[in-house]
PDB file of C-alpha atoms in Angstrom:
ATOM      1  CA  UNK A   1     -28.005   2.761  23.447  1.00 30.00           C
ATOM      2  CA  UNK A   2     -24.763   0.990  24.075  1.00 33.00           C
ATOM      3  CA  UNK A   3     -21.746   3.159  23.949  1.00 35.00           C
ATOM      4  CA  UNK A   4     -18.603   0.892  22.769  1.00 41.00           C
ATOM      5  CA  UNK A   5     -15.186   2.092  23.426  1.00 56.00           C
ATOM      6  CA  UNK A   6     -11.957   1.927  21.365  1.00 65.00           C
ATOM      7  CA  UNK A   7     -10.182  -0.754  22.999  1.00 74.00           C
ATOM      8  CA  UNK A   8      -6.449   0.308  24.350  1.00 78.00           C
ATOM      9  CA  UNK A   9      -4.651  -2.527  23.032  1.00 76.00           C
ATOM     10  CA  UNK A  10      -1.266  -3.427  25.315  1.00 76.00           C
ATOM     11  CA  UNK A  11       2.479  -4.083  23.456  1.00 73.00           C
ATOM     12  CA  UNK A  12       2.550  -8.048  22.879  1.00 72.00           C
ATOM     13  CA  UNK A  13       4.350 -10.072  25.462  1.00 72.00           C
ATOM     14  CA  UNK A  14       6.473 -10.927  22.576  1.00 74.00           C
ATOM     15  CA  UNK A  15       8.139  -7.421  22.420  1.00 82.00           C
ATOM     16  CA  UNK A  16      12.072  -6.876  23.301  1.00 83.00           C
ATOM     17  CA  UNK A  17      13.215  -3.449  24.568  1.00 83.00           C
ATOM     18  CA  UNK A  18      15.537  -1.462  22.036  1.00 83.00           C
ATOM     19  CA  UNK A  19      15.982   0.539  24.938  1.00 85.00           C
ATOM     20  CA  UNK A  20      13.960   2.134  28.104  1.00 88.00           C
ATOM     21  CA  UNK A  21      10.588   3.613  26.531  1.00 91.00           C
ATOM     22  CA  UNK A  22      11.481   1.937  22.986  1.00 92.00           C
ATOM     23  CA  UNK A  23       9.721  -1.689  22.177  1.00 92.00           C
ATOM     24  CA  UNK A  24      10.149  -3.979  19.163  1.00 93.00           C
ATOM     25  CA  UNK A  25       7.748  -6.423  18.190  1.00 92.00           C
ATOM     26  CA  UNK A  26       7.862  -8.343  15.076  1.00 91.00           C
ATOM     27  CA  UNK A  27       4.774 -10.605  13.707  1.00 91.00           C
ATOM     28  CA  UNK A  28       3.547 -12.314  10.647  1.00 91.00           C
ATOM     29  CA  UNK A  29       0.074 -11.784   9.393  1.00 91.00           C
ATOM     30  CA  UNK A  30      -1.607 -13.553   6.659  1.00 91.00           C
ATOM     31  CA  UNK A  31      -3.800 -12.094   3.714  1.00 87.00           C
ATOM     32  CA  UNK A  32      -6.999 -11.126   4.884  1.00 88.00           C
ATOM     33  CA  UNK A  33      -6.976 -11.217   8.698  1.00 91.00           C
ATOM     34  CA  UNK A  34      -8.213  -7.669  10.149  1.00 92.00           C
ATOM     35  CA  UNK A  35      -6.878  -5.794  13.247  1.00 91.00           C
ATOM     36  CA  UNK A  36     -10.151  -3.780  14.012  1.00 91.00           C
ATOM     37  CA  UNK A  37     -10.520  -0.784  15.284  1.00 92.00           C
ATOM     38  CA  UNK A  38      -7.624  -0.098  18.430  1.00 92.00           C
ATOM     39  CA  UNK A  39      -5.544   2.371  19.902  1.00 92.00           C
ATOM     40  CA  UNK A  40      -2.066   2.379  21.882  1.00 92.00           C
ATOM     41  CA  UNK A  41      -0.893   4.467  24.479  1.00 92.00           C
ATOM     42  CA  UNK A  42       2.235   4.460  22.751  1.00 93.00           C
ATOM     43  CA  UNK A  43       3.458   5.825  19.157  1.00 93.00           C
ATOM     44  CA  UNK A  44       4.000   3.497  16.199  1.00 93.00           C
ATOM     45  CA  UNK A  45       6.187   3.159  13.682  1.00 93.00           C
ATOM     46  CA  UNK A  46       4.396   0.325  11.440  1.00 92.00           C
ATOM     47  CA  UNK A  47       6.842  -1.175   8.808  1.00 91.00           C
ATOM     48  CA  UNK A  48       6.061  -4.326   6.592  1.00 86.00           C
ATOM     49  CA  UNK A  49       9.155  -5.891   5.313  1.00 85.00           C
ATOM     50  CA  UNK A  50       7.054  -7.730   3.106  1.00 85.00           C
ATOM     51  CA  UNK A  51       3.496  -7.439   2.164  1.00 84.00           C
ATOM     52  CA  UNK A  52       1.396  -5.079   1.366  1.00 85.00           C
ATOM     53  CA  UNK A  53      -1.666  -3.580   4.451  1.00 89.00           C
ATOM     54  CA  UNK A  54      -3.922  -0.729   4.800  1.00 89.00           C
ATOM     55  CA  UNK A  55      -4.157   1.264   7.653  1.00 91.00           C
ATOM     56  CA  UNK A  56      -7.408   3.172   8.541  1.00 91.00           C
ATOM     57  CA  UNK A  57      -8.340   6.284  11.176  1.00 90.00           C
ATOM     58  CA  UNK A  58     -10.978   8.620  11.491  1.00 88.00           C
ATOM     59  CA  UNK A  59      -9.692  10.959   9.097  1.00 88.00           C
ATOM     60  CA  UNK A  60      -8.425   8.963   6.213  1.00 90.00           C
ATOM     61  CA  UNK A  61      -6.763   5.575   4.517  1.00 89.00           C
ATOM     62  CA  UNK A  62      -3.294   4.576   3.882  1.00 87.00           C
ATOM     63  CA  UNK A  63      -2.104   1.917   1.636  1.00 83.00           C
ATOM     64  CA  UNK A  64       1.036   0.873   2.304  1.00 84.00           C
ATOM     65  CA  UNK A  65       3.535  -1.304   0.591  1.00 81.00           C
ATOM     66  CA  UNK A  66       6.649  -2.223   1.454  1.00 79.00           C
ATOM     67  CA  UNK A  67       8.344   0.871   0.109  1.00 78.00           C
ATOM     68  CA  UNK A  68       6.459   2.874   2.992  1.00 84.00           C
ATOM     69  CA  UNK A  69       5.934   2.909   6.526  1.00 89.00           C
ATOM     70  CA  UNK A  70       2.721   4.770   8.762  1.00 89.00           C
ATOM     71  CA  UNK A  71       3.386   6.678  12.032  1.00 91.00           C
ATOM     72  CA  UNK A  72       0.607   6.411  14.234  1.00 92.00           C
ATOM     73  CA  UNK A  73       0.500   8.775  16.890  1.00 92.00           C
ATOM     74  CA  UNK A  74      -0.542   7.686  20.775  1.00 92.00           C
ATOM     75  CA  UNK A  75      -4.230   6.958  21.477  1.00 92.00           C
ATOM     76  CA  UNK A  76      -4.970   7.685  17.990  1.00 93.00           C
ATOM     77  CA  UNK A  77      -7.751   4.925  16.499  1.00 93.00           C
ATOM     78  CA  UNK A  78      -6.484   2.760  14.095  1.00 93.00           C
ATOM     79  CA  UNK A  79      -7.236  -0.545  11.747  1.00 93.00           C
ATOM     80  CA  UNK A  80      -5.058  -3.004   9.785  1.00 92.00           C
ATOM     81  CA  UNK A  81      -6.043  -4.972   6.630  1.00 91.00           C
ATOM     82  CA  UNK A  82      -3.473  -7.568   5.267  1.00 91.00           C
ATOM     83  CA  UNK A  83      -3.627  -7.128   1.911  1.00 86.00           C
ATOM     84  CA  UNK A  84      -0.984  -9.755   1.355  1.00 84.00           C
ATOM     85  CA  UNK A  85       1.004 -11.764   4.133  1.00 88.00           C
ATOM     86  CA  UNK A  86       2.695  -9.580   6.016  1.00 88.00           C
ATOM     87  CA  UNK A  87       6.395  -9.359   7.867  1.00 90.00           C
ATOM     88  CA  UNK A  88       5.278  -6.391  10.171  1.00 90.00           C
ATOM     89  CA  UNK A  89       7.861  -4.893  12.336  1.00 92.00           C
ATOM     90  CA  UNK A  90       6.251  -2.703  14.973  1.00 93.00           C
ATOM     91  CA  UNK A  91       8.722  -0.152  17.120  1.00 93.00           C
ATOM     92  CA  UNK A  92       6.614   1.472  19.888  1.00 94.00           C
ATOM     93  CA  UNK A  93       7.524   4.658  21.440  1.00 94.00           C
ATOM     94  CA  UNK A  94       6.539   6.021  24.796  1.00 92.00           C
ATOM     95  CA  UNK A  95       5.112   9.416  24.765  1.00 90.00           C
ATOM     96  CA  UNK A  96       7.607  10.801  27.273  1.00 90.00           C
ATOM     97  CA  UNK A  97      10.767   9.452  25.307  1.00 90.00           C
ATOM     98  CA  UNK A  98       9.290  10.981  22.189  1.00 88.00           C
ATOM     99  CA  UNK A  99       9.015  14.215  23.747  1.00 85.00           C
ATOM    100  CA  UNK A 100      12.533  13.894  24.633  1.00 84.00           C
ATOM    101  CA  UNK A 101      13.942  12.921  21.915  1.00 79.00           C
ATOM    102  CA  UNK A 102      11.681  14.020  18.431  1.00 70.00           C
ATOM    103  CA  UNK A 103      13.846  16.928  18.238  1.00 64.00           C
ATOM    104  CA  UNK A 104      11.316  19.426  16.953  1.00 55.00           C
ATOM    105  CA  UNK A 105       9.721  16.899  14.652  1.00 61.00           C
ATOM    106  CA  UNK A 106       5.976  17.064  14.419  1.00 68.00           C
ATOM    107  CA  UNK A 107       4.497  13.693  15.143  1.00 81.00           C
ATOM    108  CA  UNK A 108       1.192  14.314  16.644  1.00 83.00           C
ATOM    109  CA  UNK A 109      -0.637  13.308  13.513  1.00 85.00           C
ATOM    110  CA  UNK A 110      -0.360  10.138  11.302  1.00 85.00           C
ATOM    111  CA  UNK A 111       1.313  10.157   8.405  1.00 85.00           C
ATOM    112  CA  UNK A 112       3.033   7.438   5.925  1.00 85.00           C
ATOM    113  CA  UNK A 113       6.851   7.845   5.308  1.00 84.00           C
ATOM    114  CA  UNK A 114       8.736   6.970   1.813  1.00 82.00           C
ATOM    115  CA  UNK A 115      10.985   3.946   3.223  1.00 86.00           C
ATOM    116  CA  UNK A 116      14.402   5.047   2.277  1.00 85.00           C
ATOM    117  CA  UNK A 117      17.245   2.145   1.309  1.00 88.00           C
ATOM    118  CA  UNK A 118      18.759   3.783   4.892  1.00 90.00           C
ATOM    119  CA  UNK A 119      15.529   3.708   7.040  1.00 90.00           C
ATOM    120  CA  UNK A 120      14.744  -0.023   5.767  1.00 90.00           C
ATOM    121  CA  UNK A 121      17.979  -1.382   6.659  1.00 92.00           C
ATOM    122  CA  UNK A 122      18.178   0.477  10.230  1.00 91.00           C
ATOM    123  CA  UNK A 123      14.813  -1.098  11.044  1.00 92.00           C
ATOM    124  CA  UNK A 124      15.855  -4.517   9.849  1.00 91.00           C
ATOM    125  CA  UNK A 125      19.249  -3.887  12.295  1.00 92.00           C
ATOM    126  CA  UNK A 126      17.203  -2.755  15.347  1.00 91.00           C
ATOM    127  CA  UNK A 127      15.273  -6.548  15.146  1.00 89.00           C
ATOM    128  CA  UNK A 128      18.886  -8.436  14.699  1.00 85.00           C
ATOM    129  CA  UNK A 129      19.788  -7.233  17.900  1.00 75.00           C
ATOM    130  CA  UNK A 130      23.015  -5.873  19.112  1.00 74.00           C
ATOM    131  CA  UNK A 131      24.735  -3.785  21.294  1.00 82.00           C
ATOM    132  CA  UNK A 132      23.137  -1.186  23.748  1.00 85.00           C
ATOM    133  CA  UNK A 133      24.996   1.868  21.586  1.00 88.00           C
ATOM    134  CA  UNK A 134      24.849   0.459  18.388  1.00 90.00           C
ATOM    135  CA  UNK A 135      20.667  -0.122  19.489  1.00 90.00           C
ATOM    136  CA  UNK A 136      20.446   3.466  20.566  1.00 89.00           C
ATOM    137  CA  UNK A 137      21.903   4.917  17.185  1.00 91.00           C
ATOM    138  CA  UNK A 138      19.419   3.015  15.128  1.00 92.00           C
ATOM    139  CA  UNK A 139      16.746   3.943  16.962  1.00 91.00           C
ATOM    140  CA  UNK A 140      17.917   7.487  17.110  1.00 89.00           C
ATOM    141  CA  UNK A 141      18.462   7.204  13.194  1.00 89.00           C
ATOM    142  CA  UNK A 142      14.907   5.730  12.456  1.00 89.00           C
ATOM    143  CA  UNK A 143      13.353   8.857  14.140  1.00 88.00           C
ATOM    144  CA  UNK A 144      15.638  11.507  11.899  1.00 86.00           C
ATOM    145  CA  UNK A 145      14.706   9.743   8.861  1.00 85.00           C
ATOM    146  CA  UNK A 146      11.061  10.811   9.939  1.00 81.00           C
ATOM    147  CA  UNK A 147      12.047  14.402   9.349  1.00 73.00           C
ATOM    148  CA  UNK A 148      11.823  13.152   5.739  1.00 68.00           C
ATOM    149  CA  UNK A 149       8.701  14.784   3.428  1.00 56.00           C
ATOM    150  CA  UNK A 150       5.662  12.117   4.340  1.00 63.00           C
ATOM    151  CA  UNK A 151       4.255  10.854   1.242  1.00 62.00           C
ATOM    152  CA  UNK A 152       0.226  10.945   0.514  1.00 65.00           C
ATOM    153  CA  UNK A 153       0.779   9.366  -2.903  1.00 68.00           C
ATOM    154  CA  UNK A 154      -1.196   6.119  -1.139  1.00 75.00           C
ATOM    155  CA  UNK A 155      -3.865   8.686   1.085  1.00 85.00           C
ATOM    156  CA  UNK A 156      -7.398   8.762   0.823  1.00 89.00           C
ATOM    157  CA  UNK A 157      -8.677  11.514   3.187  1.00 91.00           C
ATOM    158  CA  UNK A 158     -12.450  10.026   4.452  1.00 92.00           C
ATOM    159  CA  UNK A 159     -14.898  13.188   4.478  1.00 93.00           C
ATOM    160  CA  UNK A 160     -16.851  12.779   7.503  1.00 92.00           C
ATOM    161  CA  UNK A 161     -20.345  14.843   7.226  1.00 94.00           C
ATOM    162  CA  UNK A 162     -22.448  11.601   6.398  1.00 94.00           C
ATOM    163  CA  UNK A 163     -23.861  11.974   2.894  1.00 95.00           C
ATOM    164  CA  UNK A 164     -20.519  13.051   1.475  1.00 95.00           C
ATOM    165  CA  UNK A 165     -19.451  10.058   3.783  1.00 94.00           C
ATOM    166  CA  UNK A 166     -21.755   7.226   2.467  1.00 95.00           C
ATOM    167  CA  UNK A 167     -20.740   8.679  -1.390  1.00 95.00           C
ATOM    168  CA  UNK A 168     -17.366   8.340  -0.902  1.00 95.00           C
ATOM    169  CA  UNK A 169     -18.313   4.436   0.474  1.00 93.00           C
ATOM    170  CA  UNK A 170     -19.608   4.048  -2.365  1.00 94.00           C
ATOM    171  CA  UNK A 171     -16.854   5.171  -4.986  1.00 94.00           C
ATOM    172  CA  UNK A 172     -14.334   3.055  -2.794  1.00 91.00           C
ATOM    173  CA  UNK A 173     -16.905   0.122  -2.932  1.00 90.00           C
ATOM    174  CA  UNK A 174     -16.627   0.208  -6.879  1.00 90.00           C
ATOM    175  CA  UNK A 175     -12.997   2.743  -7.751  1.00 88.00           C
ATOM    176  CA  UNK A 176     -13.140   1.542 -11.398  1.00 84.00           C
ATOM    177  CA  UNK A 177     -16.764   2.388 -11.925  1.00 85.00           C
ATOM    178  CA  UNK A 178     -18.188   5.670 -13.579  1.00 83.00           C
ATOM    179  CA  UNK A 179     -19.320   8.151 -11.020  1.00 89.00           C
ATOM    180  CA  UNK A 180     -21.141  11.028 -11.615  1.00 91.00           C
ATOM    181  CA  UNK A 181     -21.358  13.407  -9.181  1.00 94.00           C
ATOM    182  CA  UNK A 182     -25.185  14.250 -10.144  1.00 95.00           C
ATOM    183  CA  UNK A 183     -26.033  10.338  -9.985  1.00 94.00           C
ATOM    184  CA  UNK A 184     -24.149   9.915  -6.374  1.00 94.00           C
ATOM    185  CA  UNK A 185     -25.854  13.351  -4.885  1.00 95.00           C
ATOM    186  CA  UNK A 186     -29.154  11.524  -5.921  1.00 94.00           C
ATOM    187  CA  UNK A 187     -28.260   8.282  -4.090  1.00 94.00           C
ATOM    188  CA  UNK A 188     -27.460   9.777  -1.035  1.00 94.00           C
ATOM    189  CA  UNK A 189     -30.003  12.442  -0.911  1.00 94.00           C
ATOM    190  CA  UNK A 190     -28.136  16.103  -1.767  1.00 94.00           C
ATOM    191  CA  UNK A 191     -27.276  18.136  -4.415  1.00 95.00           C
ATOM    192  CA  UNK A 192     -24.561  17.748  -7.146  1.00 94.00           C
ATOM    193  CA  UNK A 193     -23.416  21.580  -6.040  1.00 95.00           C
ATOM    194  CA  UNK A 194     -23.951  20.261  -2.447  1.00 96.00           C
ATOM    195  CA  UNK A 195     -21.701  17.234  -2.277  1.00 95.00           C
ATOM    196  CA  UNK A 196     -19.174  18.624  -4.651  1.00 95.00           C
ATOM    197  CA  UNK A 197     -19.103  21.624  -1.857  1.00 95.00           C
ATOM    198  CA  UNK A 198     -18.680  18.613   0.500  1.00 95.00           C
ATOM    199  CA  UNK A 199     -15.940  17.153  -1.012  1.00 94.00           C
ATOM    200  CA  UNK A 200     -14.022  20.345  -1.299  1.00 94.00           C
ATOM    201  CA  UNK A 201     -14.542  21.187   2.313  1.00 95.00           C
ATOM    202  CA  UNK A 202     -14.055  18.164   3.487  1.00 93.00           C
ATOM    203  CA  UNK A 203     -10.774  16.206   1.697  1.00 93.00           C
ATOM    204  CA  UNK A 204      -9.313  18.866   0.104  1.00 91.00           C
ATOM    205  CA  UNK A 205      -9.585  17.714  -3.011  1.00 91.00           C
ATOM    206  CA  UNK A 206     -12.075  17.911  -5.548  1.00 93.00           C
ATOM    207  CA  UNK A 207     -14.781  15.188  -5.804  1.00 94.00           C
ATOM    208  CA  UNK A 208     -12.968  14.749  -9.647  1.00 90.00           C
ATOM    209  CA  UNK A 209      -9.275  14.472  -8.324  1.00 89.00           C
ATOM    210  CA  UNK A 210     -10.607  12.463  -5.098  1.00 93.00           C
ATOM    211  CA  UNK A 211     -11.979   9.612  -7.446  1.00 91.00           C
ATOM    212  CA  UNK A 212      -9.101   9.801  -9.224  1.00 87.00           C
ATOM    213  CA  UNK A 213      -6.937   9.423  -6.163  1.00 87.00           C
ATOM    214  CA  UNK A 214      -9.378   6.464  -4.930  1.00 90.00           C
ATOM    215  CA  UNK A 215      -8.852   4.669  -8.167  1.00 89.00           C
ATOM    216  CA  UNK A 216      -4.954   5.258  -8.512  1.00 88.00           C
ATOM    217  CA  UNK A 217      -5.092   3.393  -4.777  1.00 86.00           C
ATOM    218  CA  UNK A 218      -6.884   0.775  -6.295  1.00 88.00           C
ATOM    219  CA  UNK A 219      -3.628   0.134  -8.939  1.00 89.00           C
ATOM    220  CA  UNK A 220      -1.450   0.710  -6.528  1.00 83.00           C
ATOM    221  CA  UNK A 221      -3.247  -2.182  -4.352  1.00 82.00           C
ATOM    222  CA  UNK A 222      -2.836  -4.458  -7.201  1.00 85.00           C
ATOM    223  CA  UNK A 223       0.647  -3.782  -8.221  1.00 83.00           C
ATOM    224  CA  UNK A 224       1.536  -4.508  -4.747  1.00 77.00           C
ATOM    225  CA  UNK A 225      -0.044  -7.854  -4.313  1.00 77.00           C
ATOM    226  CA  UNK A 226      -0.220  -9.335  -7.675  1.00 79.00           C
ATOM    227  CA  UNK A 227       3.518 -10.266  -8.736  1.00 74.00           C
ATOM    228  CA  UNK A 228       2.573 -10.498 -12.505  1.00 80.00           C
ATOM    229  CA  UNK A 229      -0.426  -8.004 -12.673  1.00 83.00           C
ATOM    230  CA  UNK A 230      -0.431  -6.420 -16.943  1.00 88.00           C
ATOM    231  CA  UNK A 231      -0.151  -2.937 -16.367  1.00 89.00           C
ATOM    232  CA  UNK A 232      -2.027  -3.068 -20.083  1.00 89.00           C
ATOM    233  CA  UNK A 233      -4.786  -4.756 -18.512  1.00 89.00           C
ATOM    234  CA  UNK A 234      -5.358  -3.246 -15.324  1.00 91.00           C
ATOM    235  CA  UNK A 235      -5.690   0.697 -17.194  1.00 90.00           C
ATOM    236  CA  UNK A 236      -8.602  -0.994 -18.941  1.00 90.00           C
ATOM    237  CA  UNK A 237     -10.530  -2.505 -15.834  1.00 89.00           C
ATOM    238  CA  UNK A 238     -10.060   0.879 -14.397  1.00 90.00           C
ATOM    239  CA  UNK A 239     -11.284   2.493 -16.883  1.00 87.00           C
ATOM    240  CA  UNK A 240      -8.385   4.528 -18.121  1.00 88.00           C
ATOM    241  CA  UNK A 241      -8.990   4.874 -22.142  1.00 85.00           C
ATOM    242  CA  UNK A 242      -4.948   4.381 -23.193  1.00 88.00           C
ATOM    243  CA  UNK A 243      -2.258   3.578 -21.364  1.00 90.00           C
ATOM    244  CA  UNK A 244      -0.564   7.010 -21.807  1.00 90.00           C
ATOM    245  CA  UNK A 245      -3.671   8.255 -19.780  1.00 90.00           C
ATOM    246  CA  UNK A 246      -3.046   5.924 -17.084  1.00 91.00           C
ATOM    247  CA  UNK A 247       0.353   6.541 -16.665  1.00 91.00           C
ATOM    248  CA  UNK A 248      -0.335  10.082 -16.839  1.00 89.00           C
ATOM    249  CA  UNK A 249      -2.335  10.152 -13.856  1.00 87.00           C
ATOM    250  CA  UNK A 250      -0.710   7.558 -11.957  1.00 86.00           C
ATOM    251  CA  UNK A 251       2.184   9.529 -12.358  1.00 84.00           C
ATOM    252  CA  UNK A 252       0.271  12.761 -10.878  1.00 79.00           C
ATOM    253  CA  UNK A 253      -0.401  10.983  -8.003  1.00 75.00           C
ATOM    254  CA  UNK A 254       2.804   9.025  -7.088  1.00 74.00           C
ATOM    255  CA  UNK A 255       5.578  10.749  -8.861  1.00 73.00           C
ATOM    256  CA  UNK A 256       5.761   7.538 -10.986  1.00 79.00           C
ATOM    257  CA  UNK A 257       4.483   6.100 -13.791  1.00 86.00           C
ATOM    258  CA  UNK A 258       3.411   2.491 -13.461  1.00 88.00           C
ATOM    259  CA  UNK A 259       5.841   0.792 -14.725  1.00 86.00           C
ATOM    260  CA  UNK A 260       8.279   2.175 -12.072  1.00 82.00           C
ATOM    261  CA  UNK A 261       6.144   1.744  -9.290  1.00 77.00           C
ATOM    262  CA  UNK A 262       5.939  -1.914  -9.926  1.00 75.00           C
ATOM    263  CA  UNK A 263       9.392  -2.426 -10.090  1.00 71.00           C
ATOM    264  CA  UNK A 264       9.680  -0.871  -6.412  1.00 54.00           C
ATOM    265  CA  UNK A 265      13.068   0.413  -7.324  1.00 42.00           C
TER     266      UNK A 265
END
């Protein structure tokens, strides 16, 4: 048996120091490309200006438009799809600067962050440059506006005992199908009591409010990355019965109804 590692992927040569055990890099990605499976030995902060990507780790799956941004803690395993071309703007922090200077914030675990009007605009300033103090403030400034509430409105926690596993796979394969739990306990060789025990256990959320969470990610994906996506249409092809339903439960998920998530405020 061959044993593969997560590769420890190094900051780009392309980075420029914010300030001693603070790195900027800034890159454009394209719909569709893939960064598979890494780690850093640094901490993240990944922001896309523009576009929309989803970011994946052992215990769950983020999408994240521009209105957010994921912390990824040091040496934790990560991927990136580009959902739609991408302006990523990557600030990497060194463990022993963030241990300095977190300030009691907890940011051993990943998370996704609402981008505030204030946080967007200080990361913007950090990649037009400036002056050593004026660097230091914003960088300073991007970390307190972590402190903020993280948002799971785009999470889908990823059970990991395998036949709960391979039934989630399969509701994320198809979010806008029908899925009963009896039907997917049969495909993947348990129970209906069983894997709705899984679920539970496992995500925290019921196997009913975990579909619906899966399928609410799958509107959110379009909204971000078709410009002129009909609501209308897309709570049919998901299989919402009215609109009012729709918006009722994409409004249970994201504090928003779907109308005002598409107009990214």
């Amino acid at each position: 048996m061959t044993i593969v590692e997560t590769p420890i992927h190094t900051i780009p040569d392309d980075r420029r120091a914010a300030e001693e055990g603070v790195h900027l890099v800034a890159r454009h990605y394209e719909k569709g490309v893939r960064l598979h499976p890494h780690m850093h030995r640094e901490a993240q902060l990944v922001y896309a200006a523009k576009g929309t990507m989803q970011v994946t780790t052992p215990k769950g799956r983020w999408l994240v438009p521009p209105d957010r941004a994921v912390w990824v803690p040091a040496r934790l395993e990560h991927a990136i799809d580009v959902l739609a071309d991408i302006q990523m703007r990557t600030l990497y922090f060194d463990v022993a600067w963030l241990q300095r200077e977190s300030r009691g914030k907890s940011l051993q675990r990943e998370f996704v962050v609402r981008v505030s009007p204030l946080l967007h605009q200080a990361i913007l300033a950090l990649f037009d440059g400036g002056d050593r103090e004026r660097t230091a403030l914003l960088v300073r400034l991007a970390i307190l506006e972590l402190r903020r509430a993280d948002d799971s409105a785009t999470y889908i926690p990823l059970p990991q005992e395998p036949r709960c596993r391979r039934a989630a796979e399969l509701v994320l394969g198809d979010p806008a199908g029908s899925h009963e739990i009896e039907t997917l306990a049969e495909r993947v060789g348990t129970s209906a009591r069983t894997l709705s025990r899984l679920f539970s256990a496992q995500t925290q959320l019921s196997f009913k409010s975990w579909c619906q969470r899966a399928r609410i990610a799958a509107a959110i994906e379009r909204l971000s990355t078709e410009a002129n996506v009909s609501i209308k249409q897309l709570a049919a092809e998901l299989g919402y019965a009215s609109m009012p339903a729709f918006s009722h439960a994409f409004r249970q998920v994201t504090g928003k109804t779907p109308t005002e998530f598409a107009e990214k405020e």
